[in-house]
Tab-separated table of C-alpha atoms in Angstrom:
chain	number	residue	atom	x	y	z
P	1	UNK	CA	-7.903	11.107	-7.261
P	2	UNK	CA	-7.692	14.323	-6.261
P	3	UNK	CA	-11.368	14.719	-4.402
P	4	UNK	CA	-10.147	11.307	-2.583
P	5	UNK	CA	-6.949	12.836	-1.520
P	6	UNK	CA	-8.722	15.800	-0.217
P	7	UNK	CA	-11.449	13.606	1.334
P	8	UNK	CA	-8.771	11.426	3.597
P	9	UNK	CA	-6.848	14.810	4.185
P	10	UNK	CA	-9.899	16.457	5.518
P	11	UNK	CA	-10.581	13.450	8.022
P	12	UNK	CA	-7.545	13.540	9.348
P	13	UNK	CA	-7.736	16.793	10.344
P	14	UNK	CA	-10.606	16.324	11.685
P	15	UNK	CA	-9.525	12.933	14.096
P	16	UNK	CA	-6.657	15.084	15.092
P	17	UNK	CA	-8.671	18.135	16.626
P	18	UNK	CA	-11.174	15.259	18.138
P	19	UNK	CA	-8.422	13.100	19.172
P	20	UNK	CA	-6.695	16.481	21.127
P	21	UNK	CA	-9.608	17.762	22.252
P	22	UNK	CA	-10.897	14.433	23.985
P	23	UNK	CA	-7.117	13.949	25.665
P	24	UNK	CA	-7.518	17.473	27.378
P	25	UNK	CA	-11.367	16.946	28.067
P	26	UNK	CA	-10.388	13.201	29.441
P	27	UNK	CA	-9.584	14.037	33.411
P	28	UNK	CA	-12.576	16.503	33.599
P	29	UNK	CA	-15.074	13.670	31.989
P	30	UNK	CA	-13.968	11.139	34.454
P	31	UNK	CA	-14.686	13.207	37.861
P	32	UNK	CA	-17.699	13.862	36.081
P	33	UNK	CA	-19.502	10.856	34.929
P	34	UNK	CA	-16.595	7.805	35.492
P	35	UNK	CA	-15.319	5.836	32.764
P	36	UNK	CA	-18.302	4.904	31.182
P	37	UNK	CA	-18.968	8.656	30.223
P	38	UNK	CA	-15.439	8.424	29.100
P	39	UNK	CA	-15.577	5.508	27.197
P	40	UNK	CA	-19.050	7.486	25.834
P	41	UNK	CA	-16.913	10.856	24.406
P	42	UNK	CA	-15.389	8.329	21.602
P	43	UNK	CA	-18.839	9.087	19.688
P	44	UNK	CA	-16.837	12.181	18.496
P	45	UNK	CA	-14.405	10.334	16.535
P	46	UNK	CA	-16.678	9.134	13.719
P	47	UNK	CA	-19.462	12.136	14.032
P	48	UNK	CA	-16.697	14.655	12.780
P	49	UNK	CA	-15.629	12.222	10.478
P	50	UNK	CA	-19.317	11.855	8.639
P	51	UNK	CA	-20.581	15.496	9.571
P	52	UNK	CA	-18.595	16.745	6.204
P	53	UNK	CA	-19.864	14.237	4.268
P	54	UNK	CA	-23.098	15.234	4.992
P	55	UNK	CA	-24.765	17.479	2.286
P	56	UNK	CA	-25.186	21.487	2.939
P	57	UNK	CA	-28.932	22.746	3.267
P	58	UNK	CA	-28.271	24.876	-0.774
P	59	UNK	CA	-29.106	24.217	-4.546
P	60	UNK	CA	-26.394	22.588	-6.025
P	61	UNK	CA	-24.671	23.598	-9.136
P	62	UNK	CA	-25.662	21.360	-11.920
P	63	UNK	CA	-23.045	21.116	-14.678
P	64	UNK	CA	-24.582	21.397	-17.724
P	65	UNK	CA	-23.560	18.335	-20.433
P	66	UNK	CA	-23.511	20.577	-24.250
P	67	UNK	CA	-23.801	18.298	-27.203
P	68	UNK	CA	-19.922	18.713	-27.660
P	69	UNK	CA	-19.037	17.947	-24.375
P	70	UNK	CA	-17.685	14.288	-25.155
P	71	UNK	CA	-15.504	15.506	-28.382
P	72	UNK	CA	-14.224	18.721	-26.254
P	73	UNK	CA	-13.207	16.257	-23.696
P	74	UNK	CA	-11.623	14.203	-25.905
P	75	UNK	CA	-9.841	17.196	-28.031
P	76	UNK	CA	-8.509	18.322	-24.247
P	77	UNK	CA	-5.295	18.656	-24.308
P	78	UNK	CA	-2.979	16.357	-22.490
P	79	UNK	CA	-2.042	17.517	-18.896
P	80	UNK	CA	1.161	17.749	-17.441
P	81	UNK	CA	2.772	13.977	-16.287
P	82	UNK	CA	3.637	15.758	-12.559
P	83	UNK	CA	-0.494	17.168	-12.661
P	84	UNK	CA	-1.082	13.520	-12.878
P	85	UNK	CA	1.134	11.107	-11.531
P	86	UNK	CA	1.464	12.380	-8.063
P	87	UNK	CA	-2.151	12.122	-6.745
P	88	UNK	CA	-2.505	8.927	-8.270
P	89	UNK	CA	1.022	7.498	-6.682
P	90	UNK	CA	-0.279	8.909	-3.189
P	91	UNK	CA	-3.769	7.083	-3.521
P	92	UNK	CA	-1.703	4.189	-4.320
P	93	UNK	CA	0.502	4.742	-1.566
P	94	UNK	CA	-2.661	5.448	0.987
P	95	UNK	CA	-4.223	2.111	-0.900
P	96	UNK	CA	-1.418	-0.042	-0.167
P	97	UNK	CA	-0.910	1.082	3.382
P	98	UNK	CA	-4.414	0.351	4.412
P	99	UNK	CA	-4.274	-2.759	2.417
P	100	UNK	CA	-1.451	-4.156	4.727
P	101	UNK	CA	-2.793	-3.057	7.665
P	102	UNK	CA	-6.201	-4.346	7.227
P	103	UNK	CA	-4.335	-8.153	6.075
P	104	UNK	CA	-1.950	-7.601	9.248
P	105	UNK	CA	-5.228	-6.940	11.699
P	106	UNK	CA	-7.212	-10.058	10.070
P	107	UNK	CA	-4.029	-12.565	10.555
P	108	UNK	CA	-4.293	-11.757	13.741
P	109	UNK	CA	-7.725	-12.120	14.391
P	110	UNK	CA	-7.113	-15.278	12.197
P	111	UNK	CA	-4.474	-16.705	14.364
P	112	UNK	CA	-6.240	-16.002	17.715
P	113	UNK	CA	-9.468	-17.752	16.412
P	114	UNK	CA	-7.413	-20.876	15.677
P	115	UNK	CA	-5.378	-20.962	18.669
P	116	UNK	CA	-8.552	-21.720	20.756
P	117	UNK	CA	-8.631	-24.745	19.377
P	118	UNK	CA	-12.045	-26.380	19.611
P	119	UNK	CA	-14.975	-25.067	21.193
P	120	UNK	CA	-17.874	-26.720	23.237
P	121	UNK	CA	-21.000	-25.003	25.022
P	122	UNK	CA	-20.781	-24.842	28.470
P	123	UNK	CA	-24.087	-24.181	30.353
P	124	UNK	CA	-23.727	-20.910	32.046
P	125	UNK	CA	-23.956	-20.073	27.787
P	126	UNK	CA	-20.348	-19.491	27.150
P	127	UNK	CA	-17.931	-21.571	25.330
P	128	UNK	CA	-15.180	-23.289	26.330
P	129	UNK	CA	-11.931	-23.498	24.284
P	130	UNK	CA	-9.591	-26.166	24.353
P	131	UNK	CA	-6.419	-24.046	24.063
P	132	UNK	CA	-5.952	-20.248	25.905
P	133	UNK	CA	-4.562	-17.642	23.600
P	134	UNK	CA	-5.900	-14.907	26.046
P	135	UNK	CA	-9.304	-16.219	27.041
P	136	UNK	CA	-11.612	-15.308	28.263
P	137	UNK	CA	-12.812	-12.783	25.412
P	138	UNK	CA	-16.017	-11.992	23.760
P	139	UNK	CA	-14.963	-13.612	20.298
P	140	UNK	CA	-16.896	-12.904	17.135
P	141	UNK	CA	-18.568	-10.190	14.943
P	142	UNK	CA	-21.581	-11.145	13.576
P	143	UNK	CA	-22.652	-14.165	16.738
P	144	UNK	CA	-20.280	-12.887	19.395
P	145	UNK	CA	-19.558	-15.615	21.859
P	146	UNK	CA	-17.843	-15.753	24.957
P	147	UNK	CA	-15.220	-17.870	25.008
P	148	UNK	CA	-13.266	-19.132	27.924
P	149	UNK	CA	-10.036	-21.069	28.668
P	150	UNK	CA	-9.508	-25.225	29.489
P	151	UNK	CA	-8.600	-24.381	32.766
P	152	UNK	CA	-11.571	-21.471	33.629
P	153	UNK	CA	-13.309	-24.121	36.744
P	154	UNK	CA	-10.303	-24.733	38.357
P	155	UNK	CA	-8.590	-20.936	38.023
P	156	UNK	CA	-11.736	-19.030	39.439
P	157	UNK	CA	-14.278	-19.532	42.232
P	158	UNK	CA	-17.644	-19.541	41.297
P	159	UNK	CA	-18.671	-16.071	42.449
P	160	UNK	CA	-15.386	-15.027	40.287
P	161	UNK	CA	-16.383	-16.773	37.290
P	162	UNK	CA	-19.760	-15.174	37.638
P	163	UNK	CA	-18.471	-11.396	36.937
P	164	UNK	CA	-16.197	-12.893	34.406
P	165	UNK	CA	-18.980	-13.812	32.348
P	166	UNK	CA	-20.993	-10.560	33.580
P	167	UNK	CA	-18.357	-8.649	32.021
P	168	UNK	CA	-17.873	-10.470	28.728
P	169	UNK	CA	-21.709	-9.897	28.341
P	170	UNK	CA	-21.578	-6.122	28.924
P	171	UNK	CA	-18.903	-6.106	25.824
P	172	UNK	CA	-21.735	-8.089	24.154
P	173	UNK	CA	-24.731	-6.203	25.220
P	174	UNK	CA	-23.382	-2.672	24.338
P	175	UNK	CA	-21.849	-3.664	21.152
P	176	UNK	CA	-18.046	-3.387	21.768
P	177	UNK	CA	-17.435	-5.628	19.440
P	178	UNK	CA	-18.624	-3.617	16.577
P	179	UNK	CA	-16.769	-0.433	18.047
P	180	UNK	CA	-13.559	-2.882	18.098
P	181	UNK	CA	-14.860	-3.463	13.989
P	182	UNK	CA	-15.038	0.031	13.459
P	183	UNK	CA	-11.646	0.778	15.203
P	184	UNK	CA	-9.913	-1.762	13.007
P	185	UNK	CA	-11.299	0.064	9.836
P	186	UNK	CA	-10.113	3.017	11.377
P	187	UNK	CA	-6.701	2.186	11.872
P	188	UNK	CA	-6.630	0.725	8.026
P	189	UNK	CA	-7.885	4.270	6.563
P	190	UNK	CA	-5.705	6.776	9.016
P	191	UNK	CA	-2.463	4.156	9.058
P	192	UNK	CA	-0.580	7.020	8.812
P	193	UNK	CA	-2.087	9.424	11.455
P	194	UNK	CA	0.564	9.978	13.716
P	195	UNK	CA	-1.895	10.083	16.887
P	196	UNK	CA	-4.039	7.043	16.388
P	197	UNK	CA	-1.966	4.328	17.439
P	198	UNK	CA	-2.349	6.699	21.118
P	199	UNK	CA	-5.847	6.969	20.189
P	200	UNK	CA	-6.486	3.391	19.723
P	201	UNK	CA	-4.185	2.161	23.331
P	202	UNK	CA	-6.719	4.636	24.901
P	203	UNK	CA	-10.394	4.015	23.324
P	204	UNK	CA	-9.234	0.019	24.076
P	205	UNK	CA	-8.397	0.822	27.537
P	206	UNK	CA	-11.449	3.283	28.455
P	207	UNK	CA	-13.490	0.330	26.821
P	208	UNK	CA	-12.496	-1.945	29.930
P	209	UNK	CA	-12.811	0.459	32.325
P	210	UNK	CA	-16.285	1.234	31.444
P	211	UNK	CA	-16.886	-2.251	30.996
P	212	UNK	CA	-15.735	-3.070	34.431
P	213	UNK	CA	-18.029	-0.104	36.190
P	214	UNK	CA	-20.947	-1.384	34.739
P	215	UNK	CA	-20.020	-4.375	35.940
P	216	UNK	CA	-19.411	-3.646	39.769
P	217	UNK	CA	-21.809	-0.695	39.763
P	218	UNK	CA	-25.144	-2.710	40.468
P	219	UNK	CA	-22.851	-4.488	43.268
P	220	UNK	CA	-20.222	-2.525	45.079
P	221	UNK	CA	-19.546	-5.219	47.707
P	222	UNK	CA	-17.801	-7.360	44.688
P	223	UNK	CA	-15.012	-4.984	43.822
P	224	UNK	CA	-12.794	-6.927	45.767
P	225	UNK	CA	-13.661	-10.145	44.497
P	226	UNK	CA	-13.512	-8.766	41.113
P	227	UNK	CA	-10.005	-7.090	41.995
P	228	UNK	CA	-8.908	-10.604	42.837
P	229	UNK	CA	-10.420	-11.961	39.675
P	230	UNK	CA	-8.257	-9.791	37.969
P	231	UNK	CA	-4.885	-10.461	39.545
P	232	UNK	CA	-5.805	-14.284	39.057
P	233	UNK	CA	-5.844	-13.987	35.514
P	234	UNK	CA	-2.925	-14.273	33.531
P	235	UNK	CA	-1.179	-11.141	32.287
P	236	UNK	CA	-0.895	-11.243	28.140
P	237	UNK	CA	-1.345	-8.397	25.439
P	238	UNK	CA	-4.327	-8.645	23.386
P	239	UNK	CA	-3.737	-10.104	20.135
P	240	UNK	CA	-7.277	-10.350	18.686
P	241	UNK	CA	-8.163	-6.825	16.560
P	242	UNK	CA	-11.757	-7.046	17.277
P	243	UNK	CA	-12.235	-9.488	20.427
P	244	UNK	CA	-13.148	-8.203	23.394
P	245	UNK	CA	-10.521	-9.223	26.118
P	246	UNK	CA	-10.738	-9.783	29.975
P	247	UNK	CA	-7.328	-9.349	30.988
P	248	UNK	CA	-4.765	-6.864	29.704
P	249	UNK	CA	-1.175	-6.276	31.340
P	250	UNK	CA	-0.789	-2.695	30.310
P	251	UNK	CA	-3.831	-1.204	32.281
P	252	UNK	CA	-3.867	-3.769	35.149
P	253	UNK	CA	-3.294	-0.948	37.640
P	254	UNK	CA	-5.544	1.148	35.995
P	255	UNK	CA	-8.414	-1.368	36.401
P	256	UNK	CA	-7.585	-2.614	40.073
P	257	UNK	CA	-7.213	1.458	41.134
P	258	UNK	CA	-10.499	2.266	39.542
P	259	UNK	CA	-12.242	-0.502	41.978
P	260	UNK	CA	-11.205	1.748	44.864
P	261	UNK	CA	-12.203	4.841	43.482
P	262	UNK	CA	-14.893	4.225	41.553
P	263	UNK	CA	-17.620	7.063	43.483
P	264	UNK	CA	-20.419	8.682	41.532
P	265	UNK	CA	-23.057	11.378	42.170
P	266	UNK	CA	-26.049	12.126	40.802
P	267	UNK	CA	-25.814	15.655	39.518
P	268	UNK	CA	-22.164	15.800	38.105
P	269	UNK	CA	-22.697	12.427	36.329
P	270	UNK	CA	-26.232	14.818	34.298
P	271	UNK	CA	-23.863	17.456	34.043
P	272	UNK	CA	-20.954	14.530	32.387
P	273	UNK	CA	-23.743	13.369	29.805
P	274	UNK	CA	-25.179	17.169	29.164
P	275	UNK	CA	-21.362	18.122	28.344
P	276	UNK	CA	-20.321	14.990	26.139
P	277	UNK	CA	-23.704	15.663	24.406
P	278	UNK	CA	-23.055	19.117	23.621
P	279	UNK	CA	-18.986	18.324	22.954
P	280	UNK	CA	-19.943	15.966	19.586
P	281	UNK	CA	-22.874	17.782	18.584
P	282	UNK	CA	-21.340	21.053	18.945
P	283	UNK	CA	-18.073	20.079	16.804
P	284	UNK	CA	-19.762	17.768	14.896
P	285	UNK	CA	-22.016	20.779	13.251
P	286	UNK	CA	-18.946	22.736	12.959
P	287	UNK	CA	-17.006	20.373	10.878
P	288	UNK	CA	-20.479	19.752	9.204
P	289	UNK	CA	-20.710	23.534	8.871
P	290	UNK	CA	-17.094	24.030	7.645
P	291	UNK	CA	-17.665	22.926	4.232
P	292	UNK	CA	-19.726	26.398	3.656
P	293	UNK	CA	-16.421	28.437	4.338
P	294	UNK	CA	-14.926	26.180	1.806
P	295	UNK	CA	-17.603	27.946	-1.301
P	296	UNK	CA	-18.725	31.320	-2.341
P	297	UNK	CA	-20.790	32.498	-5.588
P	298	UNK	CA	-19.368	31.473	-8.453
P	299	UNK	CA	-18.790	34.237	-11.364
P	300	UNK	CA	-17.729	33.042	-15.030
P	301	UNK	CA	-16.402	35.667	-17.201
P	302	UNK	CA	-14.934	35.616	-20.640
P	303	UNK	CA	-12.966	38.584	-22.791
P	304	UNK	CA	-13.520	37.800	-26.316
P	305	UNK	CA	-11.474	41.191	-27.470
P	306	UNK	CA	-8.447	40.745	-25.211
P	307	UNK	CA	-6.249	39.375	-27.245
P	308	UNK	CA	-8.438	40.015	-30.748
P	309	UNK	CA	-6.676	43.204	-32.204
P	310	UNK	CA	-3.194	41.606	-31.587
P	311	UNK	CA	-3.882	38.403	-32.882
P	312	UNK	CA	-5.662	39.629	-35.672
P	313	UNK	CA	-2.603	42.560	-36.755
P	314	UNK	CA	-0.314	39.222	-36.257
P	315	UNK	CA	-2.210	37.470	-39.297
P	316	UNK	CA	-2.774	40.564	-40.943
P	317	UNK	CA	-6.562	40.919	-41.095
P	318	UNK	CA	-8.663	43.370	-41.205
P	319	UNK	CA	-11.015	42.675	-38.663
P	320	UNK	CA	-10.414	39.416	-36.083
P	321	UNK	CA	-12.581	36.845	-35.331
P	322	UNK	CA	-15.809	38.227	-33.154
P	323	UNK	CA	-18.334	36.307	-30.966
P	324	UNK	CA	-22.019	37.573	-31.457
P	325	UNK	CA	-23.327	34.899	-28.821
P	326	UNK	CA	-21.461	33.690	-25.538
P	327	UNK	CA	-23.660	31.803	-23.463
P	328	UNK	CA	-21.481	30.935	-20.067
P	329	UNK	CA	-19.937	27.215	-19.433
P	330	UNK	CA	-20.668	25.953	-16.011
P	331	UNK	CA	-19.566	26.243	-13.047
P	332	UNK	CA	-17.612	22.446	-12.116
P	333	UNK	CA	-19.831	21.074	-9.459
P	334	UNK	CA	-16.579	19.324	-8.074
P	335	UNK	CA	-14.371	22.658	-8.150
P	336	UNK	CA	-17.127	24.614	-6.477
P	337	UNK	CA	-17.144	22.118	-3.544
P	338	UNK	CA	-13.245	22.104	-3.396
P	339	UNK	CA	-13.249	26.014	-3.295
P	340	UNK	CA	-11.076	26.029	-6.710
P	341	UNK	CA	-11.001	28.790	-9.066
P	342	UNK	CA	-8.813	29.641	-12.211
P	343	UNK	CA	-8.509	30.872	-15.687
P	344	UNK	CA	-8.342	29.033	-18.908
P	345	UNK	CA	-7.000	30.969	-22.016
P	346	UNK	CA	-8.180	28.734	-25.300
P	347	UNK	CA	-7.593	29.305	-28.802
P	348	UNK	CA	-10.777	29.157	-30.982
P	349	UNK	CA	-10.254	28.278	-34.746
P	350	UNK	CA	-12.704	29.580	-37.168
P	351	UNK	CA	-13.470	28.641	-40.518
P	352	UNK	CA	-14.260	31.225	-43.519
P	353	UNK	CA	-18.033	30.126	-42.989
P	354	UNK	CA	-17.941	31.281	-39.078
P	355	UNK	CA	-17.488	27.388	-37.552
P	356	UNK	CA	-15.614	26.499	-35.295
P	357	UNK	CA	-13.002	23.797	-36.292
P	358	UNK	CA	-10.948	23.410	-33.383
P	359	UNK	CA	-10.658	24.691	-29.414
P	360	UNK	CA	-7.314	23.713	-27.482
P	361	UNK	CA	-5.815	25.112	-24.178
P	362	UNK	CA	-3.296	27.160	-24.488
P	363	UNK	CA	-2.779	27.122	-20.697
P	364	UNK	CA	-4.989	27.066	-17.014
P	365	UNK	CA	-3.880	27.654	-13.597
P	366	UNK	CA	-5.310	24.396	-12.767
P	367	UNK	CA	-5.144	22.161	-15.211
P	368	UNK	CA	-8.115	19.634	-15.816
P	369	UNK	CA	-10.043	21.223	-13.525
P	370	UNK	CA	-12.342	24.093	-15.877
P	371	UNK	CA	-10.483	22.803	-19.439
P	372	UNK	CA	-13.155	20.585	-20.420
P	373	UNK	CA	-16.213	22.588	-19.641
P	374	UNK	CA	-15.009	25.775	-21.440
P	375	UNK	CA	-13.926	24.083	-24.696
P	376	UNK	CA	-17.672	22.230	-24.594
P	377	UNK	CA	-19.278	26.269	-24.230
P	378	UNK	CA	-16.387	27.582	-26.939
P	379	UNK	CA	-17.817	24.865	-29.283
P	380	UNK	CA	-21.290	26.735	-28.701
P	381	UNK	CA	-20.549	29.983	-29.199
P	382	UNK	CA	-21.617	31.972	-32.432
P	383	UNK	CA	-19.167	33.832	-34.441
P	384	UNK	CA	-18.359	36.055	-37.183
P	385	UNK	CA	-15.130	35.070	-39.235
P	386	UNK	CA	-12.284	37.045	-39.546
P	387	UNK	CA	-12.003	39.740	-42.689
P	388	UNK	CA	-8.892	39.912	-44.803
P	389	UNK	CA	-8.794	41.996	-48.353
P	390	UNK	CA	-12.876	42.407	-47.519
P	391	UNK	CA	-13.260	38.401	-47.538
P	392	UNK	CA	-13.434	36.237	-44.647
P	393	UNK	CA	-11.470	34.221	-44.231
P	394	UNK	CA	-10.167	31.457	-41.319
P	395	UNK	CA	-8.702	32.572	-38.439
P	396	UNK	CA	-7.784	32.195	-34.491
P	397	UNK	CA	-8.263	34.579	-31.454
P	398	UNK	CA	-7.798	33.620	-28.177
P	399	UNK	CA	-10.232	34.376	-25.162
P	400	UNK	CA	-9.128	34.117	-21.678
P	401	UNK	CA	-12.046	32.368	-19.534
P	402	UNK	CA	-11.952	33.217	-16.023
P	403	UNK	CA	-13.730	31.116	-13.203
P	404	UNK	CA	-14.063	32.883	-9.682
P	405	UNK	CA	-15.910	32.327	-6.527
P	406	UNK	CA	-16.696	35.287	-4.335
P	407	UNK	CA	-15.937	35.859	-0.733
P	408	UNK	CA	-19.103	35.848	0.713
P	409	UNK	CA	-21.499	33.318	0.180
P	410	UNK	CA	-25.146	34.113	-0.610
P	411	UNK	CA	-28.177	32.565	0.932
P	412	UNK	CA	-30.518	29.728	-1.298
């Protein structure tokens, strides 16, 4: 629960600096390379997303499973309800969130699909519906189609419908419609990021632009035509999670403006795709790299004579409990990733014959986290009973067992 909670935690932080960084970068990208280089810079999102899940170039730890391991795990004592119940009612929280958003996003991909209506081929290759729910849009995940409205002939002139379909086959031929996929999942994991919903508006609306400059760039005497094209169209939000629309009130000015001033050179637009290149490989290796500052060497120590003399003058023996053999527990590979360290004290009971009979946890500054691996190596320790009257006899000593990673990290 709680590597999950970290996991989500750590994305988020991660779409945030993206998300800021691509708003400031945004005005300085489009003088450079237009909107499609624009459009481009979204790669960022989901490289600093993966780049810490990504493994580090070092051995891992490997925890070590002792022949006890199961029955120390099982003798572990119970940890505190709060310990518990909180990470689990937040995953259940995040769970449930992203579970209504995801049902909300596919009802209304649902209920745009079946407001089409019926479809027939048409033979320019598209389809034509036989209602208009905000056609025409590149509909479909898997076999994309482009779909337009009863009415499409008699709305547009030919030369109009033309770039239309030009455009709805751009969205197909550079894979919007997965991006549109991958956006929905997005918004169902982050639901609660308080900048994607801004994020989203904005990767939707740099989609179109880009869309429409590879559309008008191989023929700059048809922005006007395509202007009209747009004006012609009517003016509805897009309802459809994951379809790619043509028309879209909101960013109708946007669109028409970029036909006028839609100018490119050679060199700055190099210069656009050197910098975006650089931007998400740069701070995609830096989250990727972060996870180092997040480790260091781990040390295990353990003080078997601590607490010995008192607890042994408590029972009144005359020598305590000793350990002639202490080999260390490991090192959790799970708390190593997540930078934890901490200290378990456990009490070791010791029969007449040197055996252990029982190990508990007498308390840890993270609980769960080191309990179960140090009552597995205090299970395989060797010791000497306790003396009393010159006969040994059972007894208990405690031994604090302390986990610590250093500050600097050493090279594999």
């Amino acid at each position: 629960m709680t590597e999950l909670l970290q996991g989500v935690l750590l994305a988020s932080m991660w779409v945030s600096i993206a998300v800021v960084l691509l708003a400031a970068l945004r005005p300085l990208l489009r003088r450079l390379g237009g909107a499609p280089l624009v459009y481009r810079s979204w790669w960022l999102l989901p490289l600093v997303m993966l780049a810490p899940l990504l493994p580090l170039p070092r051995v891992p730890l490997v925890e070590a499973t002792p022949v006890h391991a199961l029955g120390a795990a099982l003798r572990a004592p119970v940890l505190p309800a709060d310990a518990v119940l909180w990470p689990a009612l937040l995953v259940a929280l995040w769970a449930a969130g992203a579970l209504l958003v995801g049902i909300l996003q596919w009802r209304g991909q649902r209920r745009f699909e079946r407001g089409m209506g019926t479809l027939q081929p048409r033979g320019d290759g598209s389809w034509q519906a036989s209602a208009d729910p905000g056609l025409p849009a590149l509909v479909g995940l898997w076999s994309p189609r482009v779909v337009v409205g009863p009415d499409f002939d008699l709305r547009f002139s030919a030369a109009e419908r033309a770039l239309i379909l030009q455009h709805e086959c751009q969205h197909r031929r550079h894979g919007d419609h997965w991006a549109n996929a991958a956006l929905a999942l997005l918004r169902c994991l982050f639901w609660f990021h308080p900048l994607l919903p801004w994020a989203s508006r904005r990767f939707l609306r740099d989609q179109e632009l880009a869309c429409d400059a590879r559309t008008v760039d191989p023929h700059p005497a048809s922005r006007r035509l395509y202007a009209n094209a747009l004006l012609k169209a009517q003016l509805v939000h897009p309802v459809a999670p994951m379809a790619c629309h043509w028309r879209s009130q909101p960013m109708l000015k946007e669109r028409i403006a970029m036909m006028k001033e839609h100018k490119r050179r050679a060199l700055p637009w190099v210069t656009g795709q050197v910098l975006v290149v650089g931007l998400c490989m740069g701070l995609g290796a830096v989250a990727w790299a972060s996870q180092a500052g997040s480790g260091g060497s781990p040390a295990i120590s353990a003080e078997p004579f601590q607490f010995a003399q008192e607890d042994a003058a408590k029972a009144g023996l005359e020598r305590p409990v000793t350990i002639d053999r202490m080999p260390p527990p490991s090192y959790p590979a799970s708390a190593f990733e997540n930078n934890q360290s901490g200290e378990v004290v456990l009490r070791v009971d010791v029969d007449a014959q040197g055996r252990v009979s029982d190990v508990r946890v007498l308390s840890a500054t993270n609980p769960g986290v080191f309990d179960a691996v140090s009552i597995a190596a205090a299970r395989q320790w060797t010791y000497r009973p306790a003396m009393r009257d010159g006969k040994a006899v059972a007894a208990a000593v405690r031994i604090p067992v302390n986990f610590a990673l250093s500050e600097t990290v050493t090279g594999q």
